[in-house]
Coordinates of C-alpha atoms in Angstrom, one line a residue:
X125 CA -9.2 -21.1 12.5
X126 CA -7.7 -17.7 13.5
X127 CA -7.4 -15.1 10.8
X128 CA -4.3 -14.8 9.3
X129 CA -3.6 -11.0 10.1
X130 CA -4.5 -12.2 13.9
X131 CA -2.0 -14.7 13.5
X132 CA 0.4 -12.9 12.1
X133 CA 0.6 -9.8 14.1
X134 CA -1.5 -10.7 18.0
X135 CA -1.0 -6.7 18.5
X136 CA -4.2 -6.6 16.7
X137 CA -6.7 -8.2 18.4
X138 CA -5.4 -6.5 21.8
X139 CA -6.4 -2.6 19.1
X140 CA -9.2 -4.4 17.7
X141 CA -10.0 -6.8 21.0
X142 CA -11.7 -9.5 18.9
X143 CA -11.2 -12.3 16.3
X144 CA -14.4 -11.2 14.6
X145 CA -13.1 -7.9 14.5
X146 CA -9.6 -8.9 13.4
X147 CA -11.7 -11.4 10.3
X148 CA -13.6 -8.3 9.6
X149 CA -10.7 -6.0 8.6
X150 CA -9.1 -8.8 7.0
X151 CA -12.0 -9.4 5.1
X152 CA -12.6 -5.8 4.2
X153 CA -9.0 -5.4 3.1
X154 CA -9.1 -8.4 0.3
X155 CA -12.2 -7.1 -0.8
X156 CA -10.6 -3.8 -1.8
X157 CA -8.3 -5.7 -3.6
X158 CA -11.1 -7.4 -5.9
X159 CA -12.9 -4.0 -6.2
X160 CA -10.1 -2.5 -7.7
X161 CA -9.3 -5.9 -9.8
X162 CA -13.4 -5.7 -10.8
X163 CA -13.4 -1.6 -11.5
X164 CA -10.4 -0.9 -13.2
X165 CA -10.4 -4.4 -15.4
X166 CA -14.2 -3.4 -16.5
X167 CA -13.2 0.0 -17.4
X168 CA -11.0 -1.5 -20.1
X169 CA -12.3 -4.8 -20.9
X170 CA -15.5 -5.4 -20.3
X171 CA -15.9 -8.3 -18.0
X172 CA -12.5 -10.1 -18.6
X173 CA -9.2 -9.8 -17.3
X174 CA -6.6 -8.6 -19.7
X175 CA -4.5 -11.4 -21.7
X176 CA -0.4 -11.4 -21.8
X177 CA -0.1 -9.6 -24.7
X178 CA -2.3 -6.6 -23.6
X179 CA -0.3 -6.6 -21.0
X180 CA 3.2 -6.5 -22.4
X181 CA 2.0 -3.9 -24.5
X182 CA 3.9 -0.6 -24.5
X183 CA 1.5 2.3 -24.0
X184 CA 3.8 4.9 -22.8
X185 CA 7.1 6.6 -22.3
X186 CA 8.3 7.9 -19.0
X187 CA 10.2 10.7 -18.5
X188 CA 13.6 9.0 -18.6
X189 CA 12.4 7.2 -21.9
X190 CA 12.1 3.8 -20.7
X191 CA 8.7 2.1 -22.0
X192 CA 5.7 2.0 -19.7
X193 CA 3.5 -0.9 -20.6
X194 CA -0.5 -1.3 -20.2
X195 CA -0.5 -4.1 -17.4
X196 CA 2.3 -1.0 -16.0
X197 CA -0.6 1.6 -15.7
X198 CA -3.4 -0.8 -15.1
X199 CA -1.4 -1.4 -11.7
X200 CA -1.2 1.9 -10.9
X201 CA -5.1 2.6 -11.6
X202 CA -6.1 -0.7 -9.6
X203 CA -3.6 0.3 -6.6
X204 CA -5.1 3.5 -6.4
X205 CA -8.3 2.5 -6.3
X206 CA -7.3 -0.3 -3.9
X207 CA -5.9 2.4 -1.0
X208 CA -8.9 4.5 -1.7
X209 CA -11.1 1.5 -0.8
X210 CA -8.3 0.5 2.1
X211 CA -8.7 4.0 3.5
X212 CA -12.4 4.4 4.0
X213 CA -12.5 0.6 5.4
X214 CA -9.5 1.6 8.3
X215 CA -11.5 5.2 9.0
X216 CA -14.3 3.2 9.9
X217 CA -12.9 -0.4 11.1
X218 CA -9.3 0.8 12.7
X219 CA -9.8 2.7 15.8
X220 CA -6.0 3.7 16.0
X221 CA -3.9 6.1 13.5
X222 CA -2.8 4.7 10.0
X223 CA -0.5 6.0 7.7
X224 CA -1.3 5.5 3.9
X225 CA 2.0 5.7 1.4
X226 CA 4.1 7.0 4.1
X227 CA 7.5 7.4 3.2
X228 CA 10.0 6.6 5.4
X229 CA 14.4 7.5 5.7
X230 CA 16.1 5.3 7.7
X231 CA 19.3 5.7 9.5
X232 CA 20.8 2.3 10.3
X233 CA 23.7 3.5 12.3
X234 CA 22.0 6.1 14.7
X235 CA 19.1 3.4 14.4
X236 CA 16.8 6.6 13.7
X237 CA 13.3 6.4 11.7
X238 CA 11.9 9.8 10.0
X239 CA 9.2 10.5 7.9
X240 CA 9.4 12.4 4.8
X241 CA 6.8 14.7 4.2
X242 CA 4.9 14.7 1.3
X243 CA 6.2 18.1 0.2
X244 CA 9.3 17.1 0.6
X245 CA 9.1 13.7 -1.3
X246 CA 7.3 16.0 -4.3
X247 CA 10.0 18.6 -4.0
X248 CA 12.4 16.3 -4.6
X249 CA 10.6 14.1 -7.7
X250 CA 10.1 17.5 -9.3
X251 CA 13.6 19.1 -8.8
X252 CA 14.6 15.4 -10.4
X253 CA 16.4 14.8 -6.8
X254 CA 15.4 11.7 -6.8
X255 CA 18.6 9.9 -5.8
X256 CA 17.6 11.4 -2.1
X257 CA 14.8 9.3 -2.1
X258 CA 17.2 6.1 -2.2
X259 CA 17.4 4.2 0.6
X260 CA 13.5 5.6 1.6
X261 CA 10.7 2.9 2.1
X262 CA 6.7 4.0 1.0
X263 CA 4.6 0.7 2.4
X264 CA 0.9 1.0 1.3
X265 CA -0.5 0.9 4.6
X266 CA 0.9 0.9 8.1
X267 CA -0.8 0.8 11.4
X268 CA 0.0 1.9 14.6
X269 CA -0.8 1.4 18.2
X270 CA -1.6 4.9 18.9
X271 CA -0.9 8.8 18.5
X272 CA 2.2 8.3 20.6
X273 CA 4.2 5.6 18.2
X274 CA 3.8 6.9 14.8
X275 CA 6.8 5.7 13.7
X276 CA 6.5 1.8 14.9
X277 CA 3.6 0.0 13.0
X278 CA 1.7 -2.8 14.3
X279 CA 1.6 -4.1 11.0
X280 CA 2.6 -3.0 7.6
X281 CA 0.3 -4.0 4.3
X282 CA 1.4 -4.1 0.8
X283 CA -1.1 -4.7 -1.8
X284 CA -0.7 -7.0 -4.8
X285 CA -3.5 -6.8 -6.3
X286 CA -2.6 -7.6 -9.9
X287 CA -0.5 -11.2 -8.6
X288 CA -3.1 -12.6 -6.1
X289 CA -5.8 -9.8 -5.5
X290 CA -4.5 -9.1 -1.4
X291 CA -2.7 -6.8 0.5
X292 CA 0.4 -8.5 1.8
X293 CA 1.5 -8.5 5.2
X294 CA 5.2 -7.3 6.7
X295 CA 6.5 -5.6 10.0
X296 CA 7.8 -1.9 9.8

């Protein structure tokens, strides 16, 4: 059976030019996922996962004063650790550019994509512009064909590692 990325996306296997090659990144990329699953839930529990009410727990305040709760964080530490893992596998398995937490504006009238810089993005969170950022996209991960197309993916990856332990797929 073909792997779902190759199915989902055939611009793949003509970057990666093989099934194997195609299973292999798929592969990697879920096993990022459980790493960050495995890593983060050890740091904090031993060898269990955390139950509902450790989860629901409120932990925190955020800036705005709405209640951050544990299973809140704990996503943030295992998505974190997820990309990091996500990264090194697409330096060595992805022979085209990738783009990790890119954040995108789009213009639907003109039909125009631009990036955001990074600076510009943490300009804007620490000037508490944030309402600039509406309307903006960050996917996780997004490949590309090559230098020349850096705003048109060849596929788009979410990760949800705390609902099913995968990155999810979807088109930029």
């Amino acid at each position: 059976m073909a792997s779902q990325l190759a199915e989902w996306v055939p611009m793949l296997l003509m970057v990666l030019e093989s099934d194997n090659a195609v299973g292999e990144l798929e592969e990697q990329l879920a096993e990022c996922a459980r790493l960050a699953e495995r890593q983060v839930n050890a740091r904090y529990f031993g060898n269990r996962a955390p139950t509902r009410e450790e989860c629901g727990e409120e932990v925190e305040v955020d800036g705005c004063g709405r209640p951050i709760t544990r299973a809140m964080l704990l996503g943030q530490q295992k998505h974190a650790v997820a990309l990091q893992c996500a990264q090194e596998v697409l330096e060595q398995l992805w022979p085209a550019p990738f783009s990790i937490e890119q954040r995108y504006r789009y213009y639907p009238n003109a039909k125009v994509l631009e990036t955001v810089s990074r600076e510009e993005e943490a300009r804007l969170i620490a000037q508490d512009c944030t309402g600039e950022l509406w309307r903006t996209i960050k996917p996780d991960i997004v490949l590309h064909a090559d230098r020349s197309s850096l705003r048109k993916s060849v596929l788009t990856l979410e990760a949800q590692i705390s609902l099913n332990g995968r990155f999810q797929r979807g088109l930029l």
